[in-house]
């Protein structure tokens, strides 16, 4: 999604939130995803300084709805009578994705990317927590220099059961419900002066054709690039991969390369055999980082990427929000299509 200089997170760790919790933040999905690595590094470097007063995830515009999951699964998943490790699941997904023959964007067409975000905001030590559910849509033209469009829809904002506060909770977003932006090269009106547009500023979360073409073929080399971009070891690499895949803009062959790279991550486990995001079910694969599992979700039957999420790994004490093990702190599901007109679905 659109970028902003005030970068924040798809799933903001409390390290970043302790800096930004009480400030108005101009941000967006792509910028949020990219900033997670910096937050991870900051938290690792200065743990003693962090005592967050307000912990929330921020994706494009929100702190979002809780989904209470089952207990985390074992490190293998059973499919058709066989037991598959996380690495084997990713290799299988890569094999399936590599076989996909995609219809290229024709001149005048658009890649439609629909993202559904859900998650939680925890406030202070009083146990208050709110939940928001939002949908964001973006239309990316075949010629990236043409006009892009972005829309934001807030589906619901509510107090989390058992963590209620007074009045109506804040959605935690700088974008209003129904707000729409247009701009050539994806440079929308809220961009800061001097900020590069999305035709020239290639990265994992903003894959320009030049950036995609320059990605190495070797999975180990791709993993090295992910670690470099994430700046937080294996967890940062997994976050960068999620940011890349959540963009909805990578060809199937490159998605397969990213899957094969992640299969090389030591410690990656199957965290949920039947994870459901936005009505799609798949296998969640994750790494534990601090209080959460950072996860991506793939469909084992066709190799599709479904989305990413952060799941509470152990019951948390009240000062950290009191969330239970298995609670999905934040999630992002992505669907892409090719359409013939700006605004078409």
Coordinates of C-alpha atoms in Angstrom, one line a residue:
X1 CA 0.0 0.0 0.0
X2 CA 1.0 3.6 -0.1
X3 CA 4.2 4.8 1.7
X4 CA 4.9 7.5 4.3
X5 CA 8.0 8.9 5.8
X6 CA 6.5 8.3 9.3
X7 CA 6.9 4.6 8.9
X8 CA 5.1 2.3 11.3
X9 CA 4.4 -1.4 11.4
X10 CA 2.2 -4.1 10.0
X11 CA 2.4 -5.6 13.4
X12 CA 4.1 -3.0 15.6
X13 CA 6.1 -4.4 18.5
X14 CA 5.8 -2.5 21.7
X15 CA 9.3 -1.2 21.2
X16 CA 8.1 1.0 18.3
X17 CA 4.8 1.8 20.0
X18 CA 6.5 3.2 23.1
X19 CA 7.9 5.9 20.7
X20 CA 4.7 6.6 18.8
X21 CA 1.8 5.7 21.0
X22 CA 0.6 9.2 21.8
X23 CA 1.5 10.8 18.5
X24 CA -0.6 11.3 15.4
X25 CA 1.1 9.1 12.8
X26 CA 0.8 9.5 9.1
X27 CA 1.4 6.1 7.7
X28 CA 0.4 3.4 5.4
X29 CA 0.6 -0.4 4.9
X30 CA 3.7 -0.6 2.9
X31 CA 5.6 1.8 5.1
X32 CA 4.3 -0.1 8.2
X33 CA 5.6 -3.4 6.9
X34 CA 9.0 -2.0 6.1
X35 CA 9.4 -0.4 9.5
X36 CA 9.0 -3.6 11.5
X37 CA 12.7 -4.6 11.0
X38 CA 13.8 -1.3 12.5
X39 CA 11.5 -1.8 15.5
X40 CA 12.8 -5.3 16.1
X41 CA 16.3 -4.1 16.0
X42 CA 15.5 -1.1 18.3
X43 CA 13.9 -3.4 20.8
X44 CA 16.8 -5.9 20.8
X45 CA 19.3 -3.1 21.2
X46 CA 17.6 -1.3 24.1
X47 CA 15.4 -3.7 26.0
X48 CA 16.0 -2.1 29.4
X49 CA 14.6 1.2 28.2
X50 CA 11.3 -0.2 27.0
X51 CA 8.3 -0.1 29.3
X52 CA 5.4 0.5 26.9
X53 CA 2.3 2.4 28.0
X54 CA 0.4 1.6 24.9
X55 CA 0.9 -1.3 22.7
X56 CA -0.8 -1.6 19.4
X57 CA -0.2 -2.8 15.9
X58 CA -0.6 -0.3 13.1
X59 CA -1.2 -1.4 9.5
X60 CA -2.0 1.2 7.0
X61 CA -4.4 2.8 9.4
X62 CA -5.4 0.8 12.3
X63 CA -5.2 -1.2 15.4
X64 CA -7.3 -4.2 14.6
X65 CA -9.7 -7.0 15.6
X66 CA -8.8 -10.0 17.8
X67 CA -9.3 -13.5 16.5
X68 CA -8.9 -16.0 19.3
X69 CA -7.1 -19.0 17.9
X70 CA -6.7 -22.5 19.2
X71 CA -3.5 -23.5 21.0
X72 CA -0.4 -23.4 18.8
X73 CA 0.1 -26.6 16.8
X74 CA 3.1 -28.9 17.0
X75 CA 6.1 -28.3 14.8
X76 CA 4.8 -30.6 12.1
X77 CA 1.5 -30.8 10.3
X78 CA -0.3 -33.9 9.0
X79 CA -1.6 -33.9 5.4
X80 CA -3.0 -37.1 3.8
X81 CA -1.5 -39.3 6.5
X82 CA 2.0 -37.8 6.2
X83 CA 3.8 -35.5 8.6
X84 CA 5.3 -32.3 7.0
X85 CA 7.8 -29.9 8.6
X86 CA 7.6 -26.2 8.0
X87 CA 10.5 -26.4 5.5
X88 CA 8.8 -29.2 3.6
X89 CA 5.5 -27.2 3.5
X90 CA 7.3 -24.3 2.0
X91 CA 9.2 -26.4 -0.6
X92 CA 5.8 -27.9 -1.6
X93 CA 4.2 -24.5 -1.9
X94 CA 7.2 -23.3 -4.0
X95 CA 6.8 -26.3 -6.3
X96 CA 3.1 -25.6 -6.8
X97 CA 3.6 -21.8 -7.2
X98 CA 6.3 -22.3 -9.8
X99 CA 3.9 -24.2 -12.0
X100 CA 1.4 -21.3 -12.1
X101 CA 1.0 -19.7 -15.5
X102 CA -0.1 -16.1 -14.9
X103 CA -1.8 -13.8 -17.3
X104 CA 0.3 -10.7 -17.6
X105 CA -1.0 -7.2 -17.2
X106 CA -2.0 -5.7 -20.6
X107 CA -1.7 -2.0 -21.3
X108 CA -4.5 -0.2 -19.6
X109 CA -5.2 -2.9 -17.1
X110 CA -4.7 -2.8 -13.3
X111 CA -3.5 -5.1 -10.6
X112 CA -6.2 -5.0 -7.9
X113 CA -4.9 -5.7 -4.4
X114 CA -7.4 -6.2 -1.6
X115 CA -6.0 -6.4 1.9
X116 CA -8.0 -7.3 5.0
X117 CA -6.4 -6.3 8.4
X118 CA -7.4 -7.4 11.9
X119 CA -5.7 -6.8 15.2
X120 CA -5.6 -5.5 18.7
X121 CA -4.6 -2.3 20.6
X122 CA -3.7 -2.6 24.2
X123 CA -3.6 0.5 26.3
X124 CA -1.6 1.0 29.5
X125 CA -1.6 -1.2 32.5
X126 CA -5.3 -1.0 33.1
X127 CA -6.2 -3.9 30.8
X128 CA -8.1 -1.8 28.2
X129 CA -7.9 -3.3 24.7
X130 CA -9.7 -2.4 21.5
X131 CA -10.2 -4.2 18.2
X132 CA -10.5 -2.9 14.7
X133 CA -11.2 -4.6 11.3
X134 CA -10.5 -2.8 8.1
X135 CA -10.2 -3.4 4.4
X136 CA -7.9 -1.5 2.0
X137 CA -7.9 -1.7 -1.8
X138 CA -5.3 -0.5 -4.3
X139 CA -5.2 -0.4 -8.0
X140 CA -1.7 -0.6 -9.6
X141 CA -1.6 0.2 -13.3
X142 CA 0.3 -1.9 -15.9
X143 CA 2.4 1.2 -16.5
X144 CA 3.4 2.2 -12.9
X145 CA 3.9 5.8 -14.1
X146 CA 0.1 6.1 -14.7
X147 CA -2.5 6.9 -12.0
X148 CA -2.9 4.6 -9.0
X149 CA -5.8 4.5 -6.6
X150 CA -6.1 3.6 -2.9
X151 CA -9.2 3.2 -0.7
X152 CA -9.6 2.7 3.0
X153 CA -12.7 1.1 4.7
X154 CA -13.1 0.7 8.4
X155 CA -15.4 -2.3 9.0
X156 CA -15.6 -2.2 12.7
X157 CA -14.1 -0.8 15.9
X158 CA -15.0 -2.3 19.3
X159 CA -13.7 -3.0 22.8
X160 CA -12.1 -6.4 23.2
X161 CA -14.3 -8.6 25.5
X162 CA -13.0 -8.6 29.0
X163 CA -10.9 -5.5 28.3
X164 CA -13.5 -2.8 27.9
X165 CA -13.0 0.9 28.5
X166 CA -15.2 3.9 28.5
X167 CA -16.9 5.4 25.4
X168 CA -16.0 4.3 21.8
X169 CA -12.5 3.1 21.2
X170 CA -10.2 4.9 18.8
X171 CA -9.6 3.1 15.5
X172 CA -6.0 4.3 15.7
X173 CA -6.0 5.4 12.0
X174 CA -5.0 8.5 10.1
X175 CA -7.2 7.4 7.2
X176 CA -11.0 8.0 7.5
X177 CA -13.6 5.4 6.6
X178 CA -14.1 5.6 2.8
X179 CA -11.2 7.9 2.2
X180 CA -9.7 7.6 -1.3
X181 CA -6.4 8.8 -2.8
X182 CA -5.1 8.9 -6.4
X183 CA -1.7 9.7 -7.7
X184 CA 0.7 8.9 -10.5
X185 CA 3.4 6.4 -9.6
X186 CA 1.4 5.8 -6.4
X187 CA 2.5 9.1 -4.9
X188 CA -0.6 10.1 -3.0
X189 CA -1.5 13.6 -1.7
X190 CA -0.5 12.8 1.9
X191 CA 3.1 12.0 0.9
X192 CA 5.7 14.2 2.6
X193 CA 7.5 16.7 0.3
X194 CA 10.5 15.2 -1.3
X195 CA 9.5 11.6 -0.6
X196 CA 10.3 9.3 -3.5
X197 CA 7.4 7.9 -5.5
X198 CA 6.7 4.2 -6.0
X199 CA 8.1 4.0 -9.5
X200 CA 11.6 4.6 -8.4
X201 CA 11.8 3.5 -4.7
X202 CA 12.1 -0.3 -5.1
X203 CA 12.1 -2.6 -2.0
X204 CA 10.7 -5.9 -0.9
X205 CA 7.4 -4.1 0.1
X206 CA 7.4 -2.0 -3.1
X207 CA 8.6 -4.4 -5.8
X208 CA 9.3 -2.3 -8.9
X209 CA 10.1 -4.3 -12.0
X210 CA 13.8 -3.3 -11.6
X211 CA 13.8 -4.6 -8.0
X212 CA 12.2 -7.9 -8.9
X213 CA 14.5 -8.4 -11.8
X214 CA 17.6 -7.9 -9.6
X215 CA 16.5 -10.5 -7.0
X216 CA 18.9 -13.5 -7.1
X217 CA 17.8 -16.9 -8.3
X218 CA 19.5 -18.8 -5.5
X219 CA 17.3 -19.3 -2.4
X220 CA 20.2 -18.8 0.0
X221 CA 21.0 -15.5 -1.7
X222 CA 17.4 -14.4 -1.5
X223 CA 17.4 -15.2 2.2
X224 CA 20.6 -13.2 2.7
X225 CA 18.8 -10.2 1.0
X226 CA 15.8 -10.7 3.3
X227 CA 18.0 -10.7 6.4
X228 CA 19.8 -7.6 5.2
X229 CA 16.6 -5.8 4.6
X230 CA 15.1 -7.0 7.9
X231 CA 18.1 -6.1 10.1
X232 CA 16.8 -8.4 12.8
X233 CA 18.1 -11.8 12.0
X234 CA 15.7 -14.6 11.1
X235 CA 12.6 -12.9 12.5
X236 CA 13.4 -9.8 10.4
X237 CA 13.8 -11.9 7.3
X238 CA 10.4 -13.5 7.9
X239 CA 8.8 -10.1 8.4
X240 CA 10.4 -8.8 5.2
X241 CA 9.1 -11.9 3.3
X242 CA 5.6 -11.2 4.6
X243 CA 5.9 -7.6 3.6
X244 CA 6.9 -8.7 0.1
X245 CA 4.2 -11.3 -0.3
X246 CA 1.5 -9.0 1.2
X247 CA 2.2 -6.5 -1.6
X248 CA 0.4 -8.9 -4.0
X249 CA 2.7 -7.8 -6.8
X250 CA 5.2 -10.6 -7.2
X251 CA 5.0 -13.1 -10.0
X252 CA 4.4 -16.7 -9.0
X253 CA 7.9 -17.7 -9.9
X254 CA 9.4 -15.1 -7.6
X255 CA 6.9 -16.1 -4.8
X256 CA 8.3 -19.6 -5.2
X257 CA 11.8 -18.3 -4.8
X258 CA 10.8 -16.5 -1.6
X259 CA 9.2 -19.7 -0.2
X260 CA 12.4 -21.7 -0.9
X261 CA 14.4 -19.0 0.8
X262 CA 12.2 -19.2 3.9
X263 CA 12.5 -23.0 4.0
X264 CA 16.2 -22.4 4.9
X265 CA 15.3 -20.5 8.1
X266 CA 16.4 -22.5 11.2
X267 CA 13.7 -22.8 13.8
X268 CA 10.8 -22.2 11.5
X269 CA 7.8 -24.3 12.7
X270 CA 4.2 -25.1 11.8
X271 CA 2.3 -23.0 14.3
X272 CA -1.2 -23.7 13.1
X273 CA -2.4 -26.5 10.8
X274 CA -5.7 -24.7 10.0
X275 CA -5.2 -21.0 10.1
X276 CA -8.1 -19.0 8.7
X277 CA -7.7 -15.5 7.3
X278 CA -10.5 -13.6 5.6
X279 CA -12.3 -16.9 4.8
X280 CA -9.2 -18.7 3.4
X281 CA -7.6 -21.6 5.3
X282 CA -3.9 -22.6 5.2
X283 CA -0.9 -23.6 7.2
X284 CA 0.8 -21.0 9.5
X285 CA 4.6 -21.2 9.6
X286 CA 6.4 -19.0 12.1
X287 CA 9.3 -18.1 14.3
X288 CA 9.0 -17.1 17.9
X289 CA 10.2 -13.5 18.6
X290 CA 9.7 -12.1 22.1
X291 CA 6.1 -12.6 23.1
X292 CA 4.7 -13.6 19.7
X293 CA 5.0 -16.0 16.8
X294 CA 5.6 -14.0 13.5
X295 CA 3.9 -16.1 10.9
X296 CA 3.1 -16.4 7.2
X297 CA 0.2 -18.6 6.0
X298 CA 0.2 -20.6 2.8
X299 CA -2.4 -22.9 1.1
X300 CA -0.9 -26.5 1.1
X301 CA -3.1 -27.5 -1.8
X302 CA -2.1 -24.9 -4.4
X303 CA 0.9 -23.0 -3.0
X304 CA -1.0 -19.7 -2.7
X305 CA 0.1 -17.1 -0.2
X306 CA -2.8 -16.2 2.0
X307 CA -1.4 -13.6 4.4
X308 CA 0.6 -13.0 7.6
X309 CA -0.1 -12.6 11.3
X310 CA 1.3 -12.3 14.8
X311 CA 0.1 -14.8 17.4
X312 CA 0.7 -14.6 21.2
X313 CA 3.1 -17.4 22.0
X314 CA 2.5 -17.6 25.8
X315 CA -0.1 -16.2 28.2
X316 CA 0.8 -12.5 28.9
X317 CA 0.7 -10.8 32.3
X318 CA -1.6 -7.8 32.8
X319 CA 1.1 -5.3 32.2
X320 CA 1.5 -6.6 28.7
X321 CA -2.3 -6.7 28.1
X322 CA -3.2 -10.0 29.6
X323 CA -3.7 -11.6 26.2
X324 CA -4.0 -15.4 26.1
X325 CA -1.7 -17.8 24.3
X326 CA -3.1 -18.4 20.8
X327 CA -4.7 -15.0 20.4
X328 CA -4.0 -13.5 17.0
X329 CA -2.6 -10.1 17.8
X330 CA -2.7 -8.9 14.2
X331 CA -3.3 -10.4 10.8
X332 CA -3.2 -9.4 7.1
X333 CA -4.8 -11.3 4.3
X334 CA -4.3 -10.4 0.7
X335 CA -6.2 -11.1 -2.6
X336 CA -5.1 -10.0 -6.0
X337 CA -6.9 -9.9 -9.4
X338 CA -6.4 -8.3 -12.8
X339 CA -9.1 -5.8 -13.7
X340 CA -9.7 -3.6 -16.7
X341 CA -10.5 -0.2 -15.1
X342 CA -9.4 1.9 -12.1
X343 CA -11.8 1.1 -9.3
X344 CA -13.1 -2.2 -10.8
X345 CA -13.2 -5.3 -8.6

